[in-house]
mmCIF file with all atom_site columns, C-alpha atoms in Angstrom:
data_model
loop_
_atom_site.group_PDB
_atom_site.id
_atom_site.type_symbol
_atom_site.label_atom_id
_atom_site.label_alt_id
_atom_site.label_comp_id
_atom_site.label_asym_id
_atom_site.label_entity_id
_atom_site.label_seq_id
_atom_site.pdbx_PDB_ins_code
_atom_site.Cartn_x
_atom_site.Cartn_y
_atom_site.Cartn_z
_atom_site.occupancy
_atom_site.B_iso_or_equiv
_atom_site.pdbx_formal_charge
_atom_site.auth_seq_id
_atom_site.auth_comp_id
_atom_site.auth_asym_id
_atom_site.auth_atom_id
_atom_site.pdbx_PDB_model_num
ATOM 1   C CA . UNK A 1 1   ? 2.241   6.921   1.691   1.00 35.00 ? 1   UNK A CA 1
ATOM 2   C CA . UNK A 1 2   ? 1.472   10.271  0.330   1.00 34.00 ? 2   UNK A CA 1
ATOM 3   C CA . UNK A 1 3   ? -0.366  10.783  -2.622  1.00 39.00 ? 3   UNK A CA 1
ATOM 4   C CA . UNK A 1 4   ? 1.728   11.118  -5.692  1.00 39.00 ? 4   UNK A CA 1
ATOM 5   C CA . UNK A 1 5   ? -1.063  11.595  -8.175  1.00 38.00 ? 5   UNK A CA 1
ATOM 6   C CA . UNK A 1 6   ? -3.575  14.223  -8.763  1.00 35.00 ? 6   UNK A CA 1
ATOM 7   C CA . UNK A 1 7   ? -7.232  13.320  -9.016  1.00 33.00 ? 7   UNK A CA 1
ATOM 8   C CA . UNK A 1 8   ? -8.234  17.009  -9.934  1.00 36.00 ? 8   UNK A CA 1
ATOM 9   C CA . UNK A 1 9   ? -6.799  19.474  -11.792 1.00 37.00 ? 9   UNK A CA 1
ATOM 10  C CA . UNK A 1 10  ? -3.946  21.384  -9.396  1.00 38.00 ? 10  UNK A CA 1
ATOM 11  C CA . UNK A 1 11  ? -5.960  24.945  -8.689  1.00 38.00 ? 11  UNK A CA 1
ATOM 12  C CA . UNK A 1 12  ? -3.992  27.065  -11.793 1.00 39.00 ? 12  UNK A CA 1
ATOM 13  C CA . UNK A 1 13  ? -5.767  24.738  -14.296 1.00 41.00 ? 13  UNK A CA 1
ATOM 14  C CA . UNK A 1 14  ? -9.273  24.612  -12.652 1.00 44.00 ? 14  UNK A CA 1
ATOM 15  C CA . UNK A 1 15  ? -9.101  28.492  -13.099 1.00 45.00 ? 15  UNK A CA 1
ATOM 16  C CA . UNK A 1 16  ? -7.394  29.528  -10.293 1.00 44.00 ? 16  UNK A CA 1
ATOM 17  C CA . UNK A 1 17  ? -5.844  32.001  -12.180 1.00 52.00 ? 17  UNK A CA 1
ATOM 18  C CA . UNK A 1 18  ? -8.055  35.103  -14.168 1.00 57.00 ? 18  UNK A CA 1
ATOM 19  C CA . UNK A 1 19  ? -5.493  34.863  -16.623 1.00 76.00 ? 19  UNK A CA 1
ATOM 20  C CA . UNK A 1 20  ? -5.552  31.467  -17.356 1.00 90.00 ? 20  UNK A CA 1
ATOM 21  C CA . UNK A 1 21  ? -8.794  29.889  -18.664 1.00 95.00 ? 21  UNK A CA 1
ATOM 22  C CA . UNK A 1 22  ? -10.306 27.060  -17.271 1.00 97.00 ? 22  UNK A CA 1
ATOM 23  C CA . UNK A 1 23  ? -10.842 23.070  -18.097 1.00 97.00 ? 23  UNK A CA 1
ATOM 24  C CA . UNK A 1 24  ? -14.150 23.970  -18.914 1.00 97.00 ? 24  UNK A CA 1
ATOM 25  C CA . UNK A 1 25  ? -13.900 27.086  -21.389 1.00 97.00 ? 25  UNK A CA 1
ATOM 26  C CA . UNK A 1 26  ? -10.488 25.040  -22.876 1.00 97.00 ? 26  UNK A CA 1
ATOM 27  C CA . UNK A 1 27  ? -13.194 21.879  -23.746 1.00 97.00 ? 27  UNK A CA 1
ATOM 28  C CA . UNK A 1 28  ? -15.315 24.397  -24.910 1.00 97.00 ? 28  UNK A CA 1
ATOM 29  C CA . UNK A 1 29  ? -13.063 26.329  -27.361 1.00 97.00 ? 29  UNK A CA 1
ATOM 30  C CA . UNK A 1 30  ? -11.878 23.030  -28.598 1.00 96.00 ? 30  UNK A CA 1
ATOM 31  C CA . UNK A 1 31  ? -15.227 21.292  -29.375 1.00 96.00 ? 31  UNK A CA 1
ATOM 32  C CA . UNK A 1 32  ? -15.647 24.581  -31.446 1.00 95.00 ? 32  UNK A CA 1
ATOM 33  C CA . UNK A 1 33  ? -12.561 23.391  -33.399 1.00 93.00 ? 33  UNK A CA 1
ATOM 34  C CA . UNK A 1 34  ? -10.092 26.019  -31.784 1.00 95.00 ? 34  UNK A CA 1
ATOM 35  C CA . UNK A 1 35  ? -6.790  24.216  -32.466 1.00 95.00 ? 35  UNK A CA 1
ATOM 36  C CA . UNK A 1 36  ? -5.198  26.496  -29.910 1.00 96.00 ? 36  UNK A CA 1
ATOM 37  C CA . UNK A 1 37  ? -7.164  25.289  -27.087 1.00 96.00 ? 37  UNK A CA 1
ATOM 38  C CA . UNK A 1 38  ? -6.445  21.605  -27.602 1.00 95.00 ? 38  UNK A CA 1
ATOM 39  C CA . UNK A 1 39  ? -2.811  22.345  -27.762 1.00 95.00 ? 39  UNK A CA 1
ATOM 40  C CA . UNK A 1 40  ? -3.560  24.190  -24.522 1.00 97.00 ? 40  UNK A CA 1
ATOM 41  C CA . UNK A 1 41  ? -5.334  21.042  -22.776 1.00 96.00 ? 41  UNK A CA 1
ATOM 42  C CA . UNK A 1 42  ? -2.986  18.916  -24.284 1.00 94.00 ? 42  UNK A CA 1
ATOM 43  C CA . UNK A 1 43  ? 0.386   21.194  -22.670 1.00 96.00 ? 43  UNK A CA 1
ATOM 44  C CA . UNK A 1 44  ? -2.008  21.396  -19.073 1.00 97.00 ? 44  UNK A CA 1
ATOM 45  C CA . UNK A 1 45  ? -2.536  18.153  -18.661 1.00 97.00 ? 45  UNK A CA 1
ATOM 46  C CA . UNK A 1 46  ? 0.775   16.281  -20.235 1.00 96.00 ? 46  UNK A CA 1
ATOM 47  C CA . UNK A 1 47  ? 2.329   15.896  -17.037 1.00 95.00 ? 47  UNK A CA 1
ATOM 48  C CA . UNK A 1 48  ? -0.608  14.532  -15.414 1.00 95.00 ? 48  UNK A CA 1
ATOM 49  C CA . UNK A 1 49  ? -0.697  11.875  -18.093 1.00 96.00 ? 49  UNK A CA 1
ATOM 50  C CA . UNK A 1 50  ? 2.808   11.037  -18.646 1.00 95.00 ? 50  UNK A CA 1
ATOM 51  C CA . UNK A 1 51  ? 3.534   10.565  -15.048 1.00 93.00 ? 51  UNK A CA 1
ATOM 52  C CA . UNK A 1 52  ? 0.537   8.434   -14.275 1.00 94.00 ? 52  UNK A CA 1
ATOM 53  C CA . UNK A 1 53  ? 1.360   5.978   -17.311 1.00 94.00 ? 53  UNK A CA 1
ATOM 54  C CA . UNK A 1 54  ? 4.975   6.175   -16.194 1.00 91.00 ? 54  UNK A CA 1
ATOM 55  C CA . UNK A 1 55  ? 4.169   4.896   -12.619 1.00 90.00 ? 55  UNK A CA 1
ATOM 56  C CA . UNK A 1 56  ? 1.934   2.151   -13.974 1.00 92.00 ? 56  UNK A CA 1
ATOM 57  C CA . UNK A 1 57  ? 3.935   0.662   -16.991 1.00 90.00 ? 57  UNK A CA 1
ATOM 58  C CA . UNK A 1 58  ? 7.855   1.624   -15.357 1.00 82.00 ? 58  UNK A CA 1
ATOM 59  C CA . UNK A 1 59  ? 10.189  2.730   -17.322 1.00 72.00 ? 59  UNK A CA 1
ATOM 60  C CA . UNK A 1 60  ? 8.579   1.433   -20.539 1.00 77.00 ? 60  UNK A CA 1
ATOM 61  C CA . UNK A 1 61  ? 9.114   2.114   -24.235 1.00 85.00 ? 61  UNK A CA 1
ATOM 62  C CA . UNK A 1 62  ? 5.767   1.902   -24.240 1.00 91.00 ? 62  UNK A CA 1
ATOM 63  C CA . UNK A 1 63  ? 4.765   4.986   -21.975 1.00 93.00 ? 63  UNK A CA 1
ATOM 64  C CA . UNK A 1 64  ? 4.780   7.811   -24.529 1.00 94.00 ? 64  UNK A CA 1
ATOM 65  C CA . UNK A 1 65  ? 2.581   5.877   -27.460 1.00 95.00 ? 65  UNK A CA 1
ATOM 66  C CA . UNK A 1 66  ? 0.167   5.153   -24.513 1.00 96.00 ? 66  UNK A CA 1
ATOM 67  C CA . UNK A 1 67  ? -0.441  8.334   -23.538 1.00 95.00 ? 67  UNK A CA 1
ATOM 68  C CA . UNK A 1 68  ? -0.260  9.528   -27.465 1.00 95.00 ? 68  UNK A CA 1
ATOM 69  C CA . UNK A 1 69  ? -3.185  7.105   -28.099 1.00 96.00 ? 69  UNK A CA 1
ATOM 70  C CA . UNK A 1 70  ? -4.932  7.966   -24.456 1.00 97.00 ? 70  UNK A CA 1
ATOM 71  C CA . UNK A 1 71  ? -4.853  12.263  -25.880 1.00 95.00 ? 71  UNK A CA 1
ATOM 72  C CA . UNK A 1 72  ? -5.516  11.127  -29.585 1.00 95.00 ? 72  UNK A CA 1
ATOM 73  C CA . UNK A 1 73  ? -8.907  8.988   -27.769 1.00 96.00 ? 73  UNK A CA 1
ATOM 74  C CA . UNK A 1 74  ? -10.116 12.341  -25.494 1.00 96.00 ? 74  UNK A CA 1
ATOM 75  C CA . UNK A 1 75  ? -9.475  14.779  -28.168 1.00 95.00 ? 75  UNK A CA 1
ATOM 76  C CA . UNK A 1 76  ? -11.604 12.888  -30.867 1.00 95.00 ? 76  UNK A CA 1
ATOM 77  C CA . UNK A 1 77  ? -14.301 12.313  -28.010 1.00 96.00 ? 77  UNK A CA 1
ATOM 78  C CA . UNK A 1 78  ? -14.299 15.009  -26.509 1.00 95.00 ? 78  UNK A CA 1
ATOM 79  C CA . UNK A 1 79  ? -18.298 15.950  -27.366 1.00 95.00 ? 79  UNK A CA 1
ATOM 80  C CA . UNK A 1 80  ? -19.215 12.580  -25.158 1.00 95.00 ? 80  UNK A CA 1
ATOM 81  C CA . UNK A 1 81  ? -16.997 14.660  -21.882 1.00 96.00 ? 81  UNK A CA 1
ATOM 82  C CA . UNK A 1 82  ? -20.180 15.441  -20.061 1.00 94.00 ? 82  UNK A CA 1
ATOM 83  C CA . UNK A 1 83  ? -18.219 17.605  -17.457 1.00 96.00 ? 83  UNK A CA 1
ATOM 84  C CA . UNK A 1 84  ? -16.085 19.895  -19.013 1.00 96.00 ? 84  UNK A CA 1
ATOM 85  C CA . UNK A 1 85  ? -14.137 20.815  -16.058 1.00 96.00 ? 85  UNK A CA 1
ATOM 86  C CA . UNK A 1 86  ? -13.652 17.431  -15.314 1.00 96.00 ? 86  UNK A CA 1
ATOM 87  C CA . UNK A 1 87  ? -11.112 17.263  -18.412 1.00 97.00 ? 87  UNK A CA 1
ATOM 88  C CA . UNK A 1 88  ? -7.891  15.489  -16.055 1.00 96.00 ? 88  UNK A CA 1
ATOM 89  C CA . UNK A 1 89  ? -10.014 12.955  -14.401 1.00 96.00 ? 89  UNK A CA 1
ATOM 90  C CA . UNK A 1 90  ? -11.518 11.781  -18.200 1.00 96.00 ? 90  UNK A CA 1
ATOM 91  C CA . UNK A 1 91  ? -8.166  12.235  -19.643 1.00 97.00 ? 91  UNK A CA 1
ATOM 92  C CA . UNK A 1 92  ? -6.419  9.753   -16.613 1.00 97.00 ? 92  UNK A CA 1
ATOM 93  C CA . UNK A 1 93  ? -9.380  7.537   -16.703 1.00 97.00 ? 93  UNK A CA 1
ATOM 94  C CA . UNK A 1 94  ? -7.912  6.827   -20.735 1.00 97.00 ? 94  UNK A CA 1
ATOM 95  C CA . UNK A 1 95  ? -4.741  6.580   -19.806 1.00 97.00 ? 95  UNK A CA 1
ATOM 96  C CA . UNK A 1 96  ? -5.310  4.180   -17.150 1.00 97.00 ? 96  UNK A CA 1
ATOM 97  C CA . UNK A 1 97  ? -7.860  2.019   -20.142 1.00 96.00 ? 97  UNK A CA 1
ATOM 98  C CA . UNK A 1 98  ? -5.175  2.273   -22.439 1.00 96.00 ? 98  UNK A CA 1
ATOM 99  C CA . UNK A 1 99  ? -2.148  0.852   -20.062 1.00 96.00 ? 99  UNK A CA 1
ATOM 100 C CA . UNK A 1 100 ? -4.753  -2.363  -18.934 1.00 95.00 ? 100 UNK A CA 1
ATOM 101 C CA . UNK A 1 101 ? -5.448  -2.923  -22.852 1.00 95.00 ? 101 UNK A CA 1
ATOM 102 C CA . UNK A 1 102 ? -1.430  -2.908  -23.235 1.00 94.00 ? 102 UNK A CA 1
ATOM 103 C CA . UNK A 1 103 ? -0.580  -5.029  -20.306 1.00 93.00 ? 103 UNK A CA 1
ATOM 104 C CA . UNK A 1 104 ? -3.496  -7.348  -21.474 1.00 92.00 ? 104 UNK A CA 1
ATOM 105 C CA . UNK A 1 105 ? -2.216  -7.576  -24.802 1.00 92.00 ? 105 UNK A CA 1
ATOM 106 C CA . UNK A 1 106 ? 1.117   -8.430  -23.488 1.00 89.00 ? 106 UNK A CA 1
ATOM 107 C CA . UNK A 1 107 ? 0.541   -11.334 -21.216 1.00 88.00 ? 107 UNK A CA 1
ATOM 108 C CA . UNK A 1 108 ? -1.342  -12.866 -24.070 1.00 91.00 ? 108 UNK A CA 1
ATOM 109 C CA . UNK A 1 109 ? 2.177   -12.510 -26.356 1.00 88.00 ? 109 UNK A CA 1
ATOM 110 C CA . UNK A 1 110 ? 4.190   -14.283 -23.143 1.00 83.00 ? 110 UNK A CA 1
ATOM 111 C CA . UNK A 1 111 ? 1.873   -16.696 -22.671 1.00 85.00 ? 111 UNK A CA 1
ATOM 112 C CA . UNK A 1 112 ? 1.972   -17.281 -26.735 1.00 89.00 ? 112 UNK A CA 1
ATOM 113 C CA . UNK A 1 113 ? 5.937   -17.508 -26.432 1.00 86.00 ? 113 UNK A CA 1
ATOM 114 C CA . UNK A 1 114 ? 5.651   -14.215 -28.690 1.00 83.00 ? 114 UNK A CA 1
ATOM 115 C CA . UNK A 1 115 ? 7.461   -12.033 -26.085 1.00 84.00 ? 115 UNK A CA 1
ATOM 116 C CA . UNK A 1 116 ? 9.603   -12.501 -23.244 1.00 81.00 ? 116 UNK A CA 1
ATOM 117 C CA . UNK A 1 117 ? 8.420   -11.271 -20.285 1.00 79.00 ? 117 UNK A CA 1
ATOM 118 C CA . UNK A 1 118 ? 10.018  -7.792  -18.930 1.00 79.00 ? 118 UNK A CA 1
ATOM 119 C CA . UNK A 1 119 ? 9.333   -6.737  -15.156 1.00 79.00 ? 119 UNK A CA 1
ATOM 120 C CA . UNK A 1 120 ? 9.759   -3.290  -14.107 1.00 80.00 ? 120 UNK A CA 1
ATOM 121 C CA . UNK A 1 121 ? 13.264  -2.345  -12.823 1.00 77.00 ? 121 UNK A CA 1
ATOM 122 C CA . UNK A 1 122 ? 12.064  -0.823  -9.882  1.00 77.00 ? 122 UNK A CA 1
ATOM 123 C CA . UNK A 1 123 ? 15.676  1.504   -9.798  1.00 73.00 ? 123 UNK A CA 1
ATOM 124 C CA . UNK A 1 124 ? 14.343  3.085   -12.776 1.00 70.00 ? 124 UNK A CA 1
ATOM 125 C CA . UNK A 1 125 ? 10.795  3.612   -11.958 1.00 73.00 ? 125 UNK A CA 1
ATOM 126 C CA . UNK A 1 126 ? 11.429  4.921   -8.645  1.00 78.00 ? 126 UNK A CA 1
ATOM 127 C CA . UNK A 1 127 ? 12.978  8.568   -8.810  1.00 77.00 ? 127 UNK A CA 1
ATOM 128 C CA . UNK A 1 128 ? 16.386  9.516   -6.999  1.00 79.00 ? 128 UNK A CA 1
ATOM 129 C CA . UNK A 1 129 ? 14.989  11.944  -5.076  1.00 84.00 ? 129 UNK A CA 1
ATOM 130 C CA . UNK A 1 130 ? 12.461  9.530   -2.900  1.00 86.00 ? 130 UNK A CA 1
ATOM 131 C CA . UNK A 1 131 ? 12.671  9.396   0.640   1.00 89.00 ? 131 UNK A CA 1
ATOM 132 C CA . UNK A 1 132 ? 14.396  5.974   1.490   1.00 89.00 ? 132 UNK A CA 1
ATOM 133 C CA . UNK A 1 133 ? 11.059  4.577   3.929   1.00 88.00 ? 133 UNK A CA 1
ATOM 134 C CA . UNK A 1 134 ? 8.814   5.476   0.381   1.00 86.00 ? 134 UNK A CA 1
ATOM 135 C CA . UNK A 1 135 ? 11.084  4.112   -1.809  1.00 86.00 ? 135 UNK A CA 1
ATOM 136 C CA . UNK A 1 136 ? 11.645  0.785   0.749   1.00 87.00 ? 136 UNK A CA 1
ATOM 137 C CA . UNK A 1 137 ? 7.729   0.613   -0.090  1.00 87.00 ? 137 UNK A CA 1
ATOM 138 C CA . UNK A 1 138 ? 7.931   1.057   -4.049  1.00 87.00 ? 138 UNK A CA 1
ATOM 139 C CA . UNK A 1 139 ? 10.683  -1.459  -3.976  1.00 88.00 ? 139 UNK A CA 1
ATOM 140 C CA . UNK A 1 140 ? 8.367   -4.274  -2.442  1.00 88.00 ? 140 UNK A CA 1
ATOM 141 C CA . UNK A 1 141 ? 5.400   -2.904  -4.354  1.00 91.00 ? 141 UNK A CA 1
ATOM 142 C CA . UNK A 1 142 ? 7.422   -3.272  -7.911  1.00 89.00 ? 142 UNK A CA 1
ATOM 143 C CA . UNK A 1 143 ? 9.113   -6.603  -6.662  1.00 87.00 ? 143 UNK A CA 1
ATOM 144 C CA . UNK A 1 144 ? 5.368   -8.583  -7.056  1.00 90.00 ? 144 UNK A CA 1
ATOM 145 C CA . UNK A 1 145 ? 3.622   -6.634  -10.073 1.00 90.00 ? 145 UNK A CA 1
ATOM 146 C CA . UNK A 1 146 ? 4.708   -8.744  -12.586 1.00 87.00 ? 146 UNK A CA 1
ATOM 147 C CA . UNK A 1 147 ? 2.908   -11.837 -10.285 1.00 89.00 ? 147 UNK A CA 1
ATOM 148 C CA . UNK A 1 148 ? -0.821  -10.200 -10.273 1.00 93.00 ? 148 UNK A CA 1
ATOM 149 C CA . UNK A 1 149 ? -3.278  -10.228 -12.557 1.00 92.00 ? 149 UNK A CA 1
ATOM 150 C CA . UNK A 1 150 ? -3.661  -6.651  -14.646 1.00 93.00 ? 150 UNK A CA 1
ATOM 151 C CA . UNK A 1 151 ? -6.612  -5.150  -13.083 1.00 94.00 ? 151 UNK A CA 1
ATOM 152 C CA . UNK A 1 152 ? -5.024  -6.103  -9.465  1.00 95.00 ? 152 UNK A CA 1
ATOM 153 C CA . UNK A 1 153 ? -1.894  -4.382  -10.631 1.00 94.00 ? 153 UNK A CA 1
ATOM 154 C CA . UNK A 1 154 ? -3.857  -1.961  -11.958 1.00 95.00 ? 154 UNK A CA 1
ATOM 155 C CA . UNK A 1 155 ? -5.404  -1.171  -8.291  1.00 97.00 ? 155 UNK A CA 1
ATOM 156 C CA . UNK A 1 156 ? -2.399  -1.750  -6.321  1.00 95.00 ? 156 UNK A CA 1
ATOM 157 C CA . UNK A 1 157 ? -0.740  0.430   -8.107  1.00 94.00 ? 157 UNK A CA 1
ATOM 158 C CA . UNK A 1 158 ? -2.951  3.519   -8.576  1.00 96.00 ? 158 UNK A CA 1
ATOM 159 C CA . UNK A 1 159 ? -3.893  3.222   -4.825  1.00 96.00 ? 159 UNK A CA 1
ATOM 160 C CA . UNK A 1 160 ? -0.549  2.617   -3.141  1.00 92.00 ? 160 UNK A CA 1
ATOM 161 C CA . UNK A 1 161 ? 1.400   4.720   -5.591  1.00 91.00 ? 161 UNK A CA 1
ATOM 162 C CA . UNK A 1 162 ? -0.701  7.475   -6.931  1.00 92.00 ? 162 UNK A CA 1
ATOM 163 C CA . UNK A 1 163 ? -2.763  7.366   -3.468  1.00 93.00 ? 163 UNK A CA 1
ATOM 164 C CA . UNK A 1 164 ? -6.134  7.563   -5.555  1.00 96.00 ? 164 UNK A CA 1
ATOM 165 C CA . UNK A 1 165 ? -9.187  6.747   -2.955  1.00 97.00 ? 165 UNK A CA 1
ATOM 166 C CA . UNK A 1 166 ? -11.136 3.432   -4.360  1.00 98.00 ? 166 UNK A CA 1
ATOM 167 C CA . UNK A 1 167 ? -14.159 5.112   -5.303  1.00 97.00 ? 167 UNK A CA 1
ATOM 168 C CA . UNK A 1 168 ? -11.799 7.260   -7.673  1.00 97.00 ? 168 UNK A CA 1
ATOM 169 C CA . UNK A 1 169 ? -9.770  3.938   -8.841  1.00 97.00 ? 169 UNK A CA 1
ATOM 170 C CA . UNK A 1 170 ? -13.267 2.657   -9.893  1.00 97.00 ? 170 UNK A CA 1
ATOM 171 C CA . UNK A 1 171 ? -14.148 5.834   -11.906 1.00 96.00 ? 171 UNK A CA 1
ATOM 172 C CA . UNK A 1 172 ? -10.679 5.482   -13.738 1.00 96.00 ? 172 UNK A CA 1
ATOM 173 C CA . UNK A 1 173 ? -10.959 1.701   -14.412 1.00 96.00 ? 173 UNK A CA 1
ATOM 174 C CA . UNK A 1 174 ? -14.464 1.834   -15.342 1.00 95.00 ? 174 UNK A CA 1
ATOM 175 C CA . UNK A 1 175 ? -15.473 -0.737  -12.889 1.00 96.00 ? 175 UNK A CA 1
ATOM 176 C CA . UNK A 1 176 ? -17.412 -1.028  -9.860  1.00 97.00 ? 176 UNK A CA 1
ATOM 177 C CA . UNK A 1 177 ? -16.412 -0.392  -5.985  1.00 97.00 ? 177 UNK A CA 1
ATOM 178 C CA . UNK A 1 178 ? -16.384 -4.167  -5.030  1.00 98.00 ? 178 UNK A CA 1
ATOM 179 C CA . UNK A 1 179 ? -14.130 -5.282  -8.042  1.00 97.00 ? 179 UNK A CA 1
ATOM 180 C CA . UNK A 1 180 ? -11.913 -2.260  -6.416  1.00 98.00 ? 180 UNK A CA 1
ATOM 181 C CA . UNK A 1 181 ? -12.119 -3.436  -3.088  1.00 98.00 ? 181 UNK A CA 1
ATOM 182 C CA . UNK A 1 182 ? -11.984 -7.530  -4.244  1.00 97.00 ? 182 UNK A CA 1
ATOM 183 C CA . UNK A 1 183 ? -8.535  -7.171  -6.703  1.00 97.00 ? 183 UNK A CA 1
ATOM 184 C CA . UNK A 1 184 ? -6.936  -4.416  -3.846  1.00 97.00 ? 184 UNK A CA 1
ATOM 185 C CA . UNK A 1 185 ? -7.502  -7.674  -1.279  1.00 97.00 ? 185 UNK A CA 1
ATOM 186 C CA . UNK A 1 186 ? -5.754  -9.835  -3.864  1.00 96.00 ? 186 UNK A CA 1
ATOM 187 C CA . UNK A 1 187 ? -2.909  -7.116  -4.455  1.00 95.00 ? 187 UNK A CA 1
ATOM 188 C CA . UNK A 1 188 ? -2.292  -6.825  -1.185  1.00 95.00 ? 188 UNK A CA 1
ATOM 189 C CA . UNK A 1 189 ? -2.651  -10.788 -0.096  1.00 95.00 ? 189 UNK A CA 1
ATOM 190 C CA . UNK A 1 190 ? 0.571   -11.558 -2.816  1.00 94.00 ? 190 UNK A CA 1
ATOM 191 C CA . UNK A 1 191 ? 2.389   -8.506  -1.699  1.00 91.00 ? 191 UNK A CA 1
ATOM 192 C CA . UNK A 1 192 ? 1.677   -9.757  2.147   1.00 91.00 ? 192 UNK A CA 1
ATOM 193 C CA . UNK A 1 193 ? 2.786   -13.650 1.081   1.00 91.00 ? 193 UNK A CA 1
ATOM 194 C CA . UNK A 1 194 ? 5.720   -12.281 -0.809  1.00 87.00 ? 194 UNK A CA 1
ATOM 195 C CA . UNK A 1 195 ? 7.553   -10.623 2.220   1.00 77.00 ? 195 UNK A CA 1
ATOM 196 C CA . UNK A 1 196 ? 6.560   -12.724 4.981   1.00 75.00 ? 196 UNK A CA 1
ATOM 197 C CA . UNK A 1 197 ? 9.461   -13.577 7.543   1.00 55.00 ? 197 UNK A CA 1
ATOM 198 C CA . UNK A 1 198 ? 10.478  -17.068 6.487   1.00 55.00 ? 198 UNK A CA 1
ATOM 199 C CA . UNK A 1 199 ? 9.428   -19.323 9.493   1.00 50.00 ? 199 UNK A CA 1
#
């Protein structure tokens, strides 16, 4: 499947362009308390956020406030970013910490009776415009979310649909390469079970 997310920064906001400052001098500016610089970041790299919370929650009520709380967390922190340029990766690494603290949350409120439970509709998740053989793969990938535990979700998802490499899921999740590799196993084992042929 190809990759639907973005890892690094697409080449205009790594500084492609002389015109257009970089990550790096953005972070800068900002840390200096240059409110047009954040608002610069924070235009850059909305997309990038929106989208990957989007593909993670569905078609949530929930999507916007997460990635509101995921810019609110990187702006305020932004003196611990060790790698300025690396601003897109830090910022999706939050918003990927901030959708596993909301999907947490909520399987504690189902299992309390406090919420019903709400799987994603994959027909809204999945956009018009995907070719039918992708799609035929979000549909199956959607269909058994709901069924895995958050961090597997977590990896199926951000590996099958946003086509991160596991060494880059770990950076986001903030966990190591073997709890990658061990929940992508499990993903993949109920996603396998779930569309065998019946015998």
């Amino acid at each position: 499947m190809s990759r639907v997310g973005n890892w690094q920064a697409p080449a205009q906001s790594r500084g492609a362009s002389p015109a257009r400052p970089t990550d790096a001098v953005l972070v800068a500016a900002a840390r200096g308390g240059e409110r047009w610089a954040q608002e610069a970041l924070f235009r850059r790299h909305a997309g990038l956020a929106l989208g990957l919370a989007y593909r993670l929650l569905g078609n949530d009520a929930d999507v916007e406030d997460v990635v509101q709380e995921a810019q609110f967390i990187v702006f305020t922190r932004l003196d611990r970013l060790k790698e300025p340029q690396a601003f897109a990766s830090w910022l999706a690494g939050t918003v990927v910490r901030r959708v596993q603290q909301l999907l947490r949350h909520r399987r504690v409120l189902v299992r309390l009776g406090l919420r019903e439970p709400r799987p994603v509709d994959p027909d809204l998740a999945i956009a018009a415009s995907t070719p039918p053989e992708v799609s035929a793969d979000l549909q199956r990938i959607y269909a058994v979310v709901d069924t895995l535990s958050t961090q597997a979700r977590m990896v199926l998802l951000l590996r099958k649909v946003d086509g991160y490499s596991l060494p880059e899921i770990a950076e986001l999740m903030a966990c190591s390469l073997s709890t990658v590799k061990r929940r992508l196993t499990e993903a993949e084992k109920v996603l396998a079970d779930a569309h065998k042929e019946p015998a």
